[in-house]
Short mmCIF file of C-alpha atoms in Angstrom, two decimals:
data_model
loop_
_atom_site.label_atom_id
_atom_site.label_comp_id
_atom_site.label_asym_id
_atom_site.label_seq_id
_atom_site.Cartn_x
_atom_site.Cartn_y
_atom_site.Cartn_z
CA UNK K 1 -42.89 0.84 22.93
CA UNK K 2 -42.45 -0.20 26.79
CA UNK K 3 -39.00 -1.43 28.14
CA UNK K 4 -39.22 -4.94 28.93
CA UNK K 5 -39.34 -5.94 32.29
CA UNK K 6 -36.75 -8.35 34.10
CA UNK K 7 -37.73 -11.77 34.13
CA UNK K 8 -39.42 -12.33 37.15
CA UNK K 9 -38.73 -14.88 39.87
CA UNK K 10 -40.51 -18.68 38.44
CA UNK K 11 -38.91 -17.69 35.03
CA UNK K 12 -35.59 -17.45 36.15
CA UNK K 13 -36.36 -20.77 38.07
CA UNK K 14 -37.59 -22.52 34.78
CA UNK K 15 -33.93 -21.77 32.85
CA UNK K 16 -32.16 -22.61 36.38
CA UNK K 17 -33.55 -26.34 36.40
CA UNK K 18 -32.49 -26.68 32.72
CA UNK K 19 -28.71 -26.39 33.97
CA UNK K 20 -28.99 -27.19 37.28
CA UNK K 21 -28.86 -25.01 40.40
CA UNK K 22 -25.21 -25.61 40.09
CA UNK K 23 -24.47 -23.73 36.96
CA UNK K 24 -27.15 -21.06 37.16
CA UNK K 25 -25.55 -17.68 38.56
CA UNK K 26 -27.72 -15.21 40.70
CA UNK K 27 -25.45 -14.10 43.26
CA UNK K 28 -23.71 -10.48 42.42
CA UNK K 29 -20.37 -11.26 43.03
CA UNK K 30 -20.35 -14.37 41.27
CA UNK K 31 -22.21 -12.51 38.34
CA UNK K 32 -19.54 -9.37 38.47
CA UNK K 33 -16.92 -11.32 36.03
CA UNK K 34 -19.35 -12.01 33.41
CA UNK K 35 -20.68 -8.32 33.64
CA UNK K 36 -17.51 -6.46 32.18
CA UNK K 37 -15.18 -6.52 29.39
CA UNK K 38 -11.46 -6.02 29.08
CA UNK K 39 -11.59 -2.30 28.17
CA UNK K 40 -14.27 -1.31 30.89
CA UNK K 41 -16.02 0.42 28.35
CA UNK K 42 -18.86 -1.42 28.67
CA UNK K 43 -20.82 -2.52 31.89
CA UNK K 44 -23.99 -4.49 32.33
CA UNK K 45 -26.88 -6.03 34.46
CA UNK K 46 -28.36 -9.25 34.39
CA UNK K 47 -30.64 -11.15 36.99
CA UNK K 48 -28.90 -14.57 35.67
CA UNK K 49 -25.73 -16.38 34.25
CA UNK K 50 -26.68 -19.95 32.94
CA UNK K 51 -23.38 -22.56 32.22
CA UNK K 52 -24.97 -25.28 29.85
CA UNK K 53 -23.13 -28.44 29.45
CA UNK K 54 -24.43 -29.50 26.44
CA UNK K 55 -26.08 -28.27 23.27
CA UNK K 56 -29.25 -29.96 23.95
CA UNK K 57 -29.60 -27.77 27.29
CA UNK K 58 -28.87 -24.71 24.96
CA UNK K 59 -31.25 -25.81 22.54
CA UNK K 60 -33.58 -26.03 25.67
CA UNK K 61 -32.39 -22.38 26.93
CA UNK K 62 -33.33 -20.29 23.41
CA UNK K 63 -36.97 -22.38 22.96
CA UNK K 64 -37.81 -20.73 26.54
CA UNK K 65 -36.41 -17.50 25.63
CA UNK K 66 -37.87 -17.75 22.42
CA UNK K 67 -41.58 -18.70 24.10
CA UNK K 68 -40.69 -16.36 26.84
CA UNK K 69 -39.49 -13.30 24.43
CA UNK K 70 -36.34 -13.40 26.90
CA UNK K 71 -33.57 -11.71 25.79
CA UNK K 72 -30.72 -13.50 25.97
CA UNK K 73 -26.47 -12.80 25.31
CA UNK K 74 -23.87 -15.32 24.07
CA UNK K 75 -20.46 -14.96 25.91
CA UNK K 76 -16.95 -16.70 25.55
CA UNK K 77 -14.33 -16.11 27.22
CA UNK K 78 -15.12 -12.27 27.22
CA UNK K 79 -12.22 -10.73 25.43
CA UNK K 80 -13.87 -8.94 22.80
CA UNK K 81 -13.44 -5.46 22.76
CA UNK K 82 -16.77 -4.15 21.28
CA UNK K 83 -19.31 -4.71 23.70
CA UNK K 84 -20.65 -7.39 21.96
CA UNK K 85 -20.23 -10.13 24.99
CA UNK K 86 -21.64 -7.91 27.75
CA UNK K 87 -25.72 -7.32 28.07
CA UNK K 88 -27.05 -3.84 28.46
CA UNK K 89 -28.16 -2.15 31.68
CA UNK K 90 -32.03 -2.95 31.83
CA UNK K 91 -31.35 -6.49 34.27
CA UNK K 92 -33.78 -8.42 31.60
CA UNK K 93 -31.08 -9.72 29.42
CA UNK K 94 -29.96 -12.91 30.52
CA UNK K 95 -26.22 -14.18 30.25
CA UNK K 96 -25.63 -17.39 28.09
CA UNK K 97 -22.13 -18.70 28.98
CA UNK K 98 -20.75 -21.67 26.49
CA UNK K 99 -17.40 -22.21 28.72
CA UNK K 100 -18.45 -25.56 29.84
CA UNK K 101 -19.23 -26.55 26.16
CA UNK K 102 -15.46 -27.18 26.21
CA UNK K 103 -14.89 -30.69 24.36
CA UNK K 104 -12.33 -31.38 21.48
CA UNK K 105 -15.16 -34.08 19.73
CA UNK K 106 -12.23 -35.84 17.13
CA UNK K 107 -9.23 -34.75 15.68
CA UNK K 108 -8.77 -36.31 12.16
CA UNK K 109 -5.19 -36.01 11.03
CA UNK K 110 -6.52 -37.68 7.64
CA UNK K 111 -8.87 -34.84 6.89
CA UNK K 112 -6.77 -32.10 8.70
CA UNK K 113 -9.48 -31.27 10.72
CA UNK K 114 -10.71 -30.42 14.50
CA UNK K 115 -14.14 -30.57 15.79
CA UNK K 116 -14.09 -28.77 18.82
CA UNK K 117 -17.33 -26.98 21.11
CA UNK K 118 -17.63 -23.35 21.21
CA UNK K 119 -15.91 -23.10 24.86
CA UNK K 120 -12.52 -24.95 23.97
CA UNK K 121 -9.72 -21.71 24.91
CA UNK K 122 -7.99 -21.14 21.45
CA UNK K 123 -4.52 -22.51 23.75
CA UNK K 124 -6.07 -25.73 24.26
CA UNK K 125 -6.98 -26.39 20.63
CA UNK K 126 -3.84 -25.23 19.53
CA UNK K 127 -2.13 -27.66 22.20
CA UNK K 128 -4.41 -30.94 20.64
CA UNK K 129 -3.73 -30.15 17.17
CA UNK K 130 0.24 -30.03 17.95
CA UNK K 131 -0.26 -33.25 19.73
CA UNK K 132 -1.36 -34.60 16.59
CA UNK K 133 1.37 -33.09 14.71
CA UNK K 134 -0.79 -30.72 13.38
CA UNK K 135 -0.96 -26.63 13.33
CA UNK K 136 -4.31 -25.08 14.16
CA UNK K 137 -3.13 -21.55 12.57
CA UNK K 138 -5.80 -18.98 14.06
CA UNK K 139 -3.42 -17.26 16.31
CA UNK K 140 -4.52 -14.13 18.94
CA UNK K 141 -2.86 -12.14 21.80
CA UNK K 142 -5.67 -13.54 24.17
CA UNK K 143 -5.54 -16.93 22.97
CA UNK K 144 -4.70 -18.65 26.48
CA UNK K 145 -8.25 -16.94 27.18
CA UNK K 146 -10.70 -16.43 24.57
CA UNK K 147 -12.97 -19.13 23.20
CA UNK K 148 -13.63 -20.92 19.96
CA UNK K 149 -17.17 -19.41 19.75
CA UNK K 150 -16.30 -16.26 20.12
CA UNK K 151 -13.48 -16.60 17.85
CA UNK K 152 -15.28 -17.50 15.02
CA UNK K 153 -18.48 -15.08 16.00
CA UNK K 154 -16.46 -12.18 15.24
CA UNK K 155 -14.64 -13.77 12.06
CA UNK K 156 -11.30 -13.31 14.33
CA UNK K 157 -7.95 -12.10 12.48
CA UNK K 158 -4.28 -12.34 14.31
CA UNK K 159 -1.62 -12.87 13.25
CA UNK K 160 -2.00 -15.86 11.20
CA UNK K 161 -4.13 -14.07 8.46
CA UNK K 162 -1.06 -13.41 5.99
CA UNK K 163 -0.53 -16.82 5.37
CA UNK K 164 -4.14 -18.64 6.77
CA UNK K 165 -6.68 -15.98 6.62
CA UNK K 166 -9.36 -15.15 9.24
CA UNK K 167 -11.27 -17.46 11.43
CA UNK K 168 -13.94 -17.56 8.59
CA UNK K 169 -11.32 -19.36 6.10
CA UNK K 170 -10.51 -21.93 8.51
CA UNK K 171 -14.11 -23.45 9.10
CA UNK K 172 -15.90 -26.40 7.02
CA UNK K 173 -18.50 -26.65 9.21
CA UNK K 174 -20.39 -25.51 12.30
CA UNK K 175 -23.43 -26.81 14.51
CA UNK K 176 -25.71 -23.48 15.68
CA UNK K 177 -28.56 -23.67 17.92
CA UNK K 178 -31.11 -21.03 16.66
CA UNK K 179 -33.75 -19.03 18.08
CA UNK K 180 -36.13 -21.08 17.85
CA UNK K 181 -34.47 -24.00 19.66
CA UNK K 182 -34.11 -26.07 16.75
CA UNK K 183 -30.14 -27.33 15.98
CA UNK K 184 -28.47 -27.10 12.75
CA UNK K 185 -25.99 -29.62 12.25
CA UNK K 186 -23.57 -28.33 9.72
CA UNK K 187 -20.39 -30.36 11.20
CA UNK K 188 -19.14 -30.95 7.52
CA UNK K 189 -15.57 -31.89 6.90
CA UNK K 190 -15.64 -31.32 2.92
CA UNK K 191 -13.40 -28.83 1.53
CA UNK K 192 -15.58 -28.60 -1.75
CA UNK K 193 -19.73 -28.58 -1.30
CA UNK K 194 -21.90 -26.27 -3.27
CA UNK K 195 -25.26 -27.66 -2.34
CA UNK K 196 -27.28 -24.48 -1.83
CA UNK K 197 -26.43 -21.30 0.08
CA UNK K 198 -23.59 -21.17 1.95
CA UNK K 199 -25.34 -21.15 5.78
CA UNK K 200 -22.09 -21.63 7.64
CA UNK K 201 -21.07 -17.79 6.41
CA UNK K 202 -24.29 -16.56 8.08
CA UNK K 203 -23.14 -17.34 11.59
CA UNK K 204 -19.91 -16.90 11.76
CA UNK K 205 -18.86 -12.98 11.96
CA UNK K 206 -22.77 -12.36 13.28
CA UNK K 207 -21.29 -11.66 16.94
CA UNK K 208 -24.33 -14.19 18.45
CA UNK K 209 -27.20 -11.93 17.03
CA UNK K 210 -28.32 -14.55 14.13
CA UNK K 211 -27.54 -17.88 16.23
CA UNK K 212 -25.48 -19.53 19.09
CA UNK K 213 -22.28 -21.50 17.79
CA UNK K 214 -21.87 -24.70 19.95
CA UNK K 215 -19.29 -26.55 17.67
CA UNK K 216 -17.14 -26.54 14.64
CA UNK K 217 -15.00 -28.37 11.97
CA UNK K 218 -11.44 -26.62 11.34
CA UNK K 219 -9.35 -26.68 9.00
CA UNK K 220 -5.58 -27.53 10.45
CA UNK K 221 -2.49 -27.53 8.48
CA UNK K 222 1.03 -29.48 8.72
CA UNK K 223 3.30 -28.75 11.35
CA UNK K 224 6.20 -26.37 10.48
CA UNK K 225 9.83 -28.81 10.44
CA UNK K 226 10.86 -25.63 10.93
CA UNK K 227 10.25 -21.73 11.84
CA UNK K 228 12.40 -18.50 11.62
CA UNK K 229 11.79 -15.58 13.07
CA UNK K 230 13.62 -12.02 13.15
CA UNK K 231 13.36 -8.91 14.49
CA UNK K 232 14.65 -5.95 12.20
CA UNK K 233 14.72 -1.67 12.55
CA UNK K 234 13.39 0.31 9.72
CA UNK K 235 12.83 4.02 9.15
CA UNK K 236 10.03 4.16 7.90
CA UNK K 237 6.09 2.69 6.89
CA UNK K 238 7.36 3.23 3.85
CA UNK K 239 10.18 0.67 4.16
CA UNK K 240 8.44 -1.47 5.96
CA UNK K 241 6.10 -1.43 3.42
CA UNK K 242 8.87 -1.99 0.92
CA UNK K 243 10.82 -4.78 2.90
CA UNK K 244 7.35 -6.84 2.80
CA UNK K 245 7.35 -6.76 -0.35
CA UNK K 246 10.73 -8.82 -0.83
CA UNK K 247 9.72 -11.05 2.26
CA UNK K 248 6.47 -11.83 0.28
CA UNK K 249 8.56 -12.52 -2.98
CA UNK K 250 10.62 -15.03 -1.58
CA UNK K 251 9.03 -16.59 0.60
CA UNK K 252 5.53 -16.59 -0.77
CA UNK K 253 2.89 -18.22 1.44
CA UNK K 254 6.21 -19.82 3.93
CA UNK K 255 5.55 -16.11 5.06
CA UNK K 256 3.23 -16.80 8.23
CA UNK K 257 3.42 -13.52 9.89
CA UNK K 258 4.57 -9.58 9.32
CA UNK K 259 3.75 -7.30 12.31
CA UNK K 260 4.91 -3.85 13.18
CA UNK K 261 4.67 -1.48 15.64
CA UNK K 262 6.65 2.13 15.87
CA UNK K 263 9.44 3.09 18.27
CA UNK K 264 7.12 4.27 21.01
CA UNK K 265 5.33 0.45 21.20
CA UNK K 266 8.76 -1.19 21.70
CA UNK K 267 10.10 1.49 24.21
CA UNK K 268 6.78 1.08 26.43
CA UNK K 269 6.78 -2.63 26.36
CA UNK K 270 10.54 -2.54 27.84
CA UNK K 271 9.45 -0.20 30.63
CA UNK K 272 6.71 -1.65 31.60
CA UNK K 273 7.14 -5.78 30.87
CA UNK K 274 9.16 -7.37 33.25
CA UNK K 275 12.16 -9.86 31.46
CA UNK K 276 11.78 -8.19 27.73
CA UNK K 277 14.51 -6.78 26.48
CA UNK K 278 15.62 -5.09 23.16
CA UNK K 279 16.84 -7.71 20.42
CA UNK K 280 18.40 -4.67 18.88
CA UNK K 281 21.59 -2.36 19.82
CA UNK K 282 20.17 0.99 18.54
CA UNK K 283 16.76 3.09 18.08
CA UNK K 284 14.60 2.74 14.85
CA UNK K 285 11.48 4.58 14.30
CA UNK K 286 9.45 1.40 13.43
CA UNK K 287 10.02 -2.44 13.84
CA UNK K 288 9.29 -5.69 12.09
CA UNK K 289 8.70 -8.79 13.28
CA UNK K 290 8.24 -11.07 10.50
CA UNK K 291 8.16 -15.30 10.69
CA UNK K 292 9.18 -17.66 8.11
CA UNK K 293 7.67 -21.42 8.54
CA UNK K 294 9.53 -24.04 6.36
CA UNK K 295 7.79 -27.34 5.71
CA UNK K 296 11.32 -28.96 4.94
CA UNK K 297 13.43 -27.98 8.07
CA UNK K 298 14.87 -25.28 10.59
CA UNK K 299 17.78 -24.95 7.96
CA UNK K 300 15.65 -23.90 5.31
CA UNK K 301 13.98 -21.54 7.53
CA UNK K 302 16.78 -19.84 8.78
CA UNK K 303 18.06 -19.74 5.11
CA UNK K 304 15.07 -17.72 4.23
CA UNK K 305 15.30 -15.39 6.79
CA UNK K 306 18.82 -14.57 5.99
CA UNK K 307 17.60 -14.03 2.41
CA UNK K 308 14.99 -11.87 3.14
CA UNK K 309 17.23 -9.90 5.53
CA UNK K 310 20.31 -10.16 3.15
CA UNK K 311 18.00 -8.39 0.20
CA UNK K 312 16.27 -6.06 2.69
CA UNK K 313 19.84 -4.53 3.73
CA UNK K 314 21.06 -4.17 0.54
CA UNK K 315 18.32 -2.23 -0.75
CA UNK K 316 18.77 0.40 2.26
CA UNK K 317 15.55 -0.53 3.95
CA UNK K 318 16.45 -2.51 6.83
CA UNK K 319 18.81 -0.56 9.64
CA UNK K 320 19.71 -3.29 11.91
CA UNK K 321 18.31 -6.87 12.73
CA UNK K 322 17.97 -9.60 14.67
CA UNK K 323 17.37 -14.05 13.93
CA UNK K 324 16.02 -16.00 17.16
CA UNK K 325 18.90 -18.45 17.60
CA UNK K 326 16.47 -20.85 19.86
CA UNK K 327 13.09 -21.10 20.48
CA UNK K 328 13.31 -19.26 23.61
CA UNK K 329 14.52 -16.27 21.94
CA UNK K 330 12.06 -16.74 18.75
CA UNK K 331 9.17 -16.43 22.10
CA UNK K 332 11.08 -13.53 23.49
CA UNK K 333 10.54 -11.59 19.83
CA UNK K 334 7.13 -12.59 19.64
CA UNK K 335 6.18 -11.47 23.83
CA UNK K 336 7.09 -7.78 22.48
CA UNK K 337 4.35 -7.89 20.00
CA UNK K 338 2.17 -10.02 22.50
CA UNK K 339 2.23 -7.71 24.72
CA UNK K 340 0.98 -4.51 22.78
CA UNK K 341 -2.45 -4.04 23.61
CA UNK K 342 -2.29 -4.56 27.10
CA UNK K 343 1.08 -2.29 27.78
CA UNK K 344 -1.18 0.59 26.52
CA UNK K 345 -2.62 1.09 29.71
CA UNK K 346 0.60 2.13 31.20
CA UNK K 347 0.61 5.58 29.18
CA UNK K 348 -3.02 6.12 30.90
CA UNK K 349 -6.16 6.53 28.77
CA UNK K 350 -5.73 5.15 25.23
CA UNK K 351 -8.29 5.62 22.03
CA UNK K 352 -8.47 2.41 19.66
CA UNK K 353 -9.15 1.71 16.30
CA UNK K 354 -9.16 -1.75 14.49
CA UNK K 355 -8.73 -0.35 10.51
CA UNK K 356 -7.53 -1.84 7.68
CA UNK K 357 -6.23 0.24 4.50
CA UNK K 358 -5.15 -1.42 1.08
CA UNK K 359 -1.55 -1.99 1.43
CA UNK K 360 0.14 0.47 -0.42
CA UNK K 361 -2.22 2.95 1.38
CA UNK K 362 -0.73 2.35 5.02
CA UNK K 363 2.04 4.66 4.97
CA UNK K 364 -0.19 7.67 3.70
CA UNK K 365 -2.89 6.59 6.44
CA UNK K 366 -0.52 6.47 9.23
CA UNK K 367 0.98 9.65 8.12
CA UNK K 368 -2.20 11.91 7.18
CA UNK K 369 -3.67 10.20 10.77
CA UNK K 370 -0.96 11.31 13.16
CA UNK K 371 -1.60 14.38 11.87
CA UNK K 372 -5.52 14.54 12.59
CA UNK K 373 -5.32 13.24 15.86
CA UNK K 374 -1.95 14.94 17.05
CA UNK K 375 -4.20 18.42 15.71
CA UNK K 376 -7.27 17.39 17.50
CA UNK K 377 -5.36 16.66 20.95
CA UNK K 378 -1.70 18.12 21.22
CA UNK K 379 0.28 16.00 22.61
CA UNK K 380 -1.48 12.59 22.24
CA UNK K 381 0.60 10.05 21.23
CA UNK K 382 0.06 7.58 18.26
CA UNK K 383 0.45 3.60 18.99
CA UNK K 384 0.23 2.18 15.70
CA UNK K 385 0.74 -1.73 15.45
CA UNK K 386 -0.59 -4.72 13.68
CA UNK K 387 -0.48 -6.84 11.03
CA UNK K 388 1.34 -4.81 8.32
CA UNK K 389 1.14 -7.92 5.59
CA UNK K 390 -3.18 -7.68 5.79
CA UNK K 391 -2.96 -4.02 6.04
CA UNK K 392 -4.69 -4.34 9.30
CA UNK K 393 -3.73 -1.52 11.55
CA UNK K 394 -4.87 -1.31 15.51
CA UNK K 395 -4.31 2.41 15.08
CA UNK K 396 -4.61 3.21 18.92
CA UNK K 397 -4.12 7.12 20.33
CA UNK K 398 -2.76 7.30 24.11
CA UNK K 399 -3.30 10.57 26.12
CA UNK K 400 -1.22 13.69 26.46
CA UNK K 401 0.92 12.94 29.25
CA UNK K 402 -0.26 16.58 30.88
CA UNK K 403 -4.03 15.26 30.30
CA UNK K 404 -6.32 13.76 32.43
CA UNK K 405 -7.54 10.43 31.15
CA UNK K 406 -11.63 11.21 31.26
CA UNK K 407 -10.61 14.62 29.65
CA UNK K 408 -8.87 12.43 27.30
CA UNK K 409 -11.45 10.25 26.55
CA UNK K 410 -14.45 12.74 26.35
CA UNK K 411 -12.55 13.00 22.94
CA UNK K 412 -13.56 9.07 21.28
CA UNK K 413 -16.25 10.64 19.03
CA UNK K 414 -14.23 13.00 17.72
CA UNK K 415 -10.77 11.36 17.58
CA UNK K 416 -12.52 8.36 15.87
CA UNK K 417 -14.50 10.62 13.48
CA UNK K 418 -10.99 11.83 11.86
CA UNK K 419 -9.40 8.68 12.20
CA UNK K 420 -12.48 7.01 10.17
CA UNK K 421 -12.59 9.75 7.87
CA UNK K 422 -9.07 8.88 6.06
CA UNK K 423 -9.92 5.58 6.43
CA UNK K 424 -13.14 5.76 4.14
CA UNK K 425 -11.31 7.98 1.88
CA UNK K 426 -8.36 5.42 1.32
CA UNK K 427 -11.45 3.11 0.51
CA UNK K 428 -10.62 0.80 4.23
CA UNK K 429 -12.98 -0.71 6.47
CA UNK K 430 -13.34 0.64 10.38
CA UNK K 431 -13.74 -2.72 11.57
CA UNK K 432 -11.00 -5.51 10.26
CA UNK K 433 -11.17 -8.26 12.91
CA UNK K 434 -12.85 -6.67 16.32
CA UNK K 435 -16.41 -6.75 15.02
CA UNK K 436 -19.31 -4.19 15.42
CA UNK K 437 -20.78 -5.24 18.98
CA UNK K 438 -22.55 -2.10 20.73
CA UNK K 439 -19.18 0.52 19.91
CA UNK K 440 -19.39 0.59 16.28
CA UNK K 441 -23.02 -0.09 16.20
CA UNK K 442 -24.14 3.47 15.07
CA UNK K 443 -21.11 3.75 12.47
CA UNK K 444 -21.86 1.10 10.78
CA UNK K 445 -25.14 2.54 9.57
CA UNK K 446 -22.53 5.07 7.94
CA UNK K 447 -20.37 2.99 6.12
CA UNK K 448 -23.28 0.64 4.79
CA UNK K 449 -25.44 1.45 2.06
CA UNK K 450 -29.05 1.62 3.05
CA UNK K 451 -29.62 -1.35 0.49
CA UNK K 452 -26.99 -3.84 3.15
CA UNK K 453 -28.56 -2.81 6.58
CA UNK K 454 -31.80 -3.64 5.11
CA UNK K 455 -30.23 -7.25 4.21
CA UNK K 456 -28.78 -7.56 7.04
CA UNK K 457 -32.12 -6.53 9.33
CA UNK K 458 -34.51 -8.66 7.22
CA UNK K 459 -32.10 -12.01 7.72
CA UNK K 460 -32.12 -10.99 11.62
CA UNK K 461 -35.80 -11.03 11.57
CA UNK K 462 -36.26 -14.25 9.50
CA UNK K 463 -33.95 -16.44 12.06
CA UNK K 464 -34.66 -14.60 15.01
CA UNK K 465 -38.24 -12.85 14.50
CA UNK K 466 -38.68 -12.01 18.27
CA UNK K 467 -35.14 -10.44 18.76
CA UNK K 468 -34.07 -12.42 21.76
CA UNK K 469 -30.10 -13.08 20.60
CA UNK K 470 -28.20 -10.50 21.20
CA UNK K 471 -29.86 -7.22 20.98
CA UNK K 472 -28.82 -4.20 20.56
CA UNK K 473 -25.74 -5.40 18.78
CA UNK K 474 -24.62 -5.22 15.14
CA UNK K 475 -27.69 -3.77 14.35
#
């Protein structure tokens, strides 16, 4: 089989006029932002960036492509963190950008729904659902950044899943352009429809390889009358682990978030953030962050948090703690965790995971993990945090401190290899919220059964026979 060749010249002039020389990209520098991703891991060529407007000049984009057998790669707002945004090296694979698909259609208080284009920033749709006294729960460290689309093409997480579930559990209905050109117009608003296959469950999670999300129906929720949030010091997974347990028995689904992260993740976030500071008096080995959202009042919230606290430090699993007394503070708590995944680069070159464990496995994993990768590479240094309630861990490994970072990172394979090993054992999942993209492409063939990549490659070829979305990714 031959490499393809770029696209040549007229080509590149025939998906130009469809946008308009004005949002068609050739020039190198202007091309450079589209051409990385937030970890640098991955870096890529392409002889064009197209910015449609509007779904029919998508629609017109992929029946080209399609005729053309161009290769072609969906992008957001380029936060993900698997390679799945970026295109390869070759220069044929041309850049599909949705940011200026970027309209909030209706907001329907009524229904509790959204119906927002793939380029809306997660902020902004967030910001029009609170203007409408409404919550739009999907929640993410980059969300002043990263894009509906590509929110729901991965099946994002955050910290919203406890109580809300992925990105996947908040959609009703989505409109996809497909290969061939053709729209689908799935923009349903029904909570309850079981006329046929479910198509909307297709798309979303496929990372742009199956179809191009332009639009979608989502599912919002009351405003909280009122949220708590504390910040407490534990000694353990193992209490942590414990103290969820009472915070879920009380507070049952009014428990919106539980994140932790160990002593090492707070202490680098104070060195290195400018205005955080420690909501506690003395050292703990791990932290909680937990969130309580009342539907009555800021009373009742508080209340709850007490509770939970109250029951926690009588059973001798909470050390110390801390309520937000305003909503300043209650932002202050929540820039610590915020702030996780990009502090990282501070202690130089860092190894990530994105696992998730069943719960009561965490504190073994953790434990039987710092001891693979502290074995493998003496003096690395473990960087566990997440979202403790899913049992979704961002289990990330920074470098010896006497290390060079490429030394450190000639290591991935093998650092990952162990890591993934306890995970399969514990009966996890090596991917919880970050997708497959190009990184995890060759592990997944591990952790499948031959019978589900064989699903999975015959519905790639049935809705996109000639391979032009996305390839090389997922599969």
């Amino acid at each position: 089989m031959h490499a393809p060749s770029p696209p040549a010249g007229p080509l590149l002039d025939r998906f130009a006029a469809i946008v308009g020389a004005a949002h068609a990209i050739r020039e190198p520098a202007a091309m450079a932002p589209y051409l990385d991703e937030p970890r640098h891991k991955f870096h890529g060529s392409t002889p064009l960036v197209l910015r449609p407007g509007t779904v029919g000049e998508i629609a017109a984009i992929l029946k080209l492509a399609n005729e053309t057998r161009t290769a072609i790669v969906p992008q957001g707002g380029n936060t993900g963190v698997v390679g799945a945004q970026v295109p390869d090296r070759s220069g044929t694979q041309i850049i599909l950008s949705l940011a200026r698909l970027n309209r909030i259609r209706e907001i329907d208080p009524a229904s509790n729904t959204m119906t927002v284009e793939a380029g809306v920033v997660l902020a902004e749709a967030q910001a029009a659902a609170a203007a409408a006294d409404r919550l739009l729960p999907l929640s993410l460290s980059s969300e002043g950044t990263c894009q509906i689309g590509g929110n729901l093409s991965t099946n994002a997480g955050g910290v919203g899943v406890l109580a809300y579930g992925n990105a996947r559990e908040l959609v009703l209905g989505i409109e996809v352009v497909l290969a061939s050109g053709e729209v689908w117009d799935g923009l349903r608003k029904l909570r309850k429809d079981n006329t046929g296959y479910d198509l909307r469950d297709l798309f979303v999670g496929a990372e742009g390889t199956l179809g191009v999300i332009t639009a979608a129906v989502l599912k919002l929720s009351p405003r909280p009358r009122g949220t708590g949030v504390a910040f407490v010091g534990l000694r353990s997974p193992a209490a942590a682990l414990a103290f969820f347990e009472i915070a879920r028995n009380h507070a049952g689904g009014a428990l919106t978030a539980f994140e932790f992260m160990p002593e090492i993740a707070l202490d680098t976030v104070l060195r290195f953030i400018p205005g955080t500071r420690d909501p506690l008096a003395g050292r703990h080995g791990w932290y909680v962050l937990f969130e309580i959202s009342s539907s009555k009042s800021q009373a009742d919230a508080d209340l709850a948090v007490e509770a939970i606290f109250g029951e926690g430090v009588g059973e001798d699993l909470v050390e110390d703690g801390a309520r937000a007394e305003s909503l300043d503070q209650a932002h202050a708590f929540w820039r610590l965790r915020h702030s996780l995944s990009d502090v990282q680069k501070h202690l130089g070159g860092s190894i990530k995971h994105d696992i998730a464990v069943p719960l009561a496995s965490v504190p073994e994993f953790l434990e039987r993990a710092a001891e693979a990768v502290t074995t493998l590479v003496p003096g690395c240094r473990p960087f566990p945090f997440g979202h403790l309630g899913d049992g979704n861990i961002h289990y990330n490994v920074s470098q010896p401190p006497d290390m060079t970072k490429a030394a450190f990172l000639a290591r991935w394979d093998e650092v990952n290899q162990a890591v993934h090993a306890i995970v399969g054992e514990l009966g996890g999942t090596i991917s919880a919220e970050h997708g497959i993209g190009v990184l995890k492409r060759d592990l997944l063939k591990t952790v499948k059964s031959p019978l589900e990549m064989a699903l999975m490659r015959r519905i790639k070829d049935s809705l996109d026979p000639n391979g032009i979305l996305n390839p090389g990714k997922v599969l």
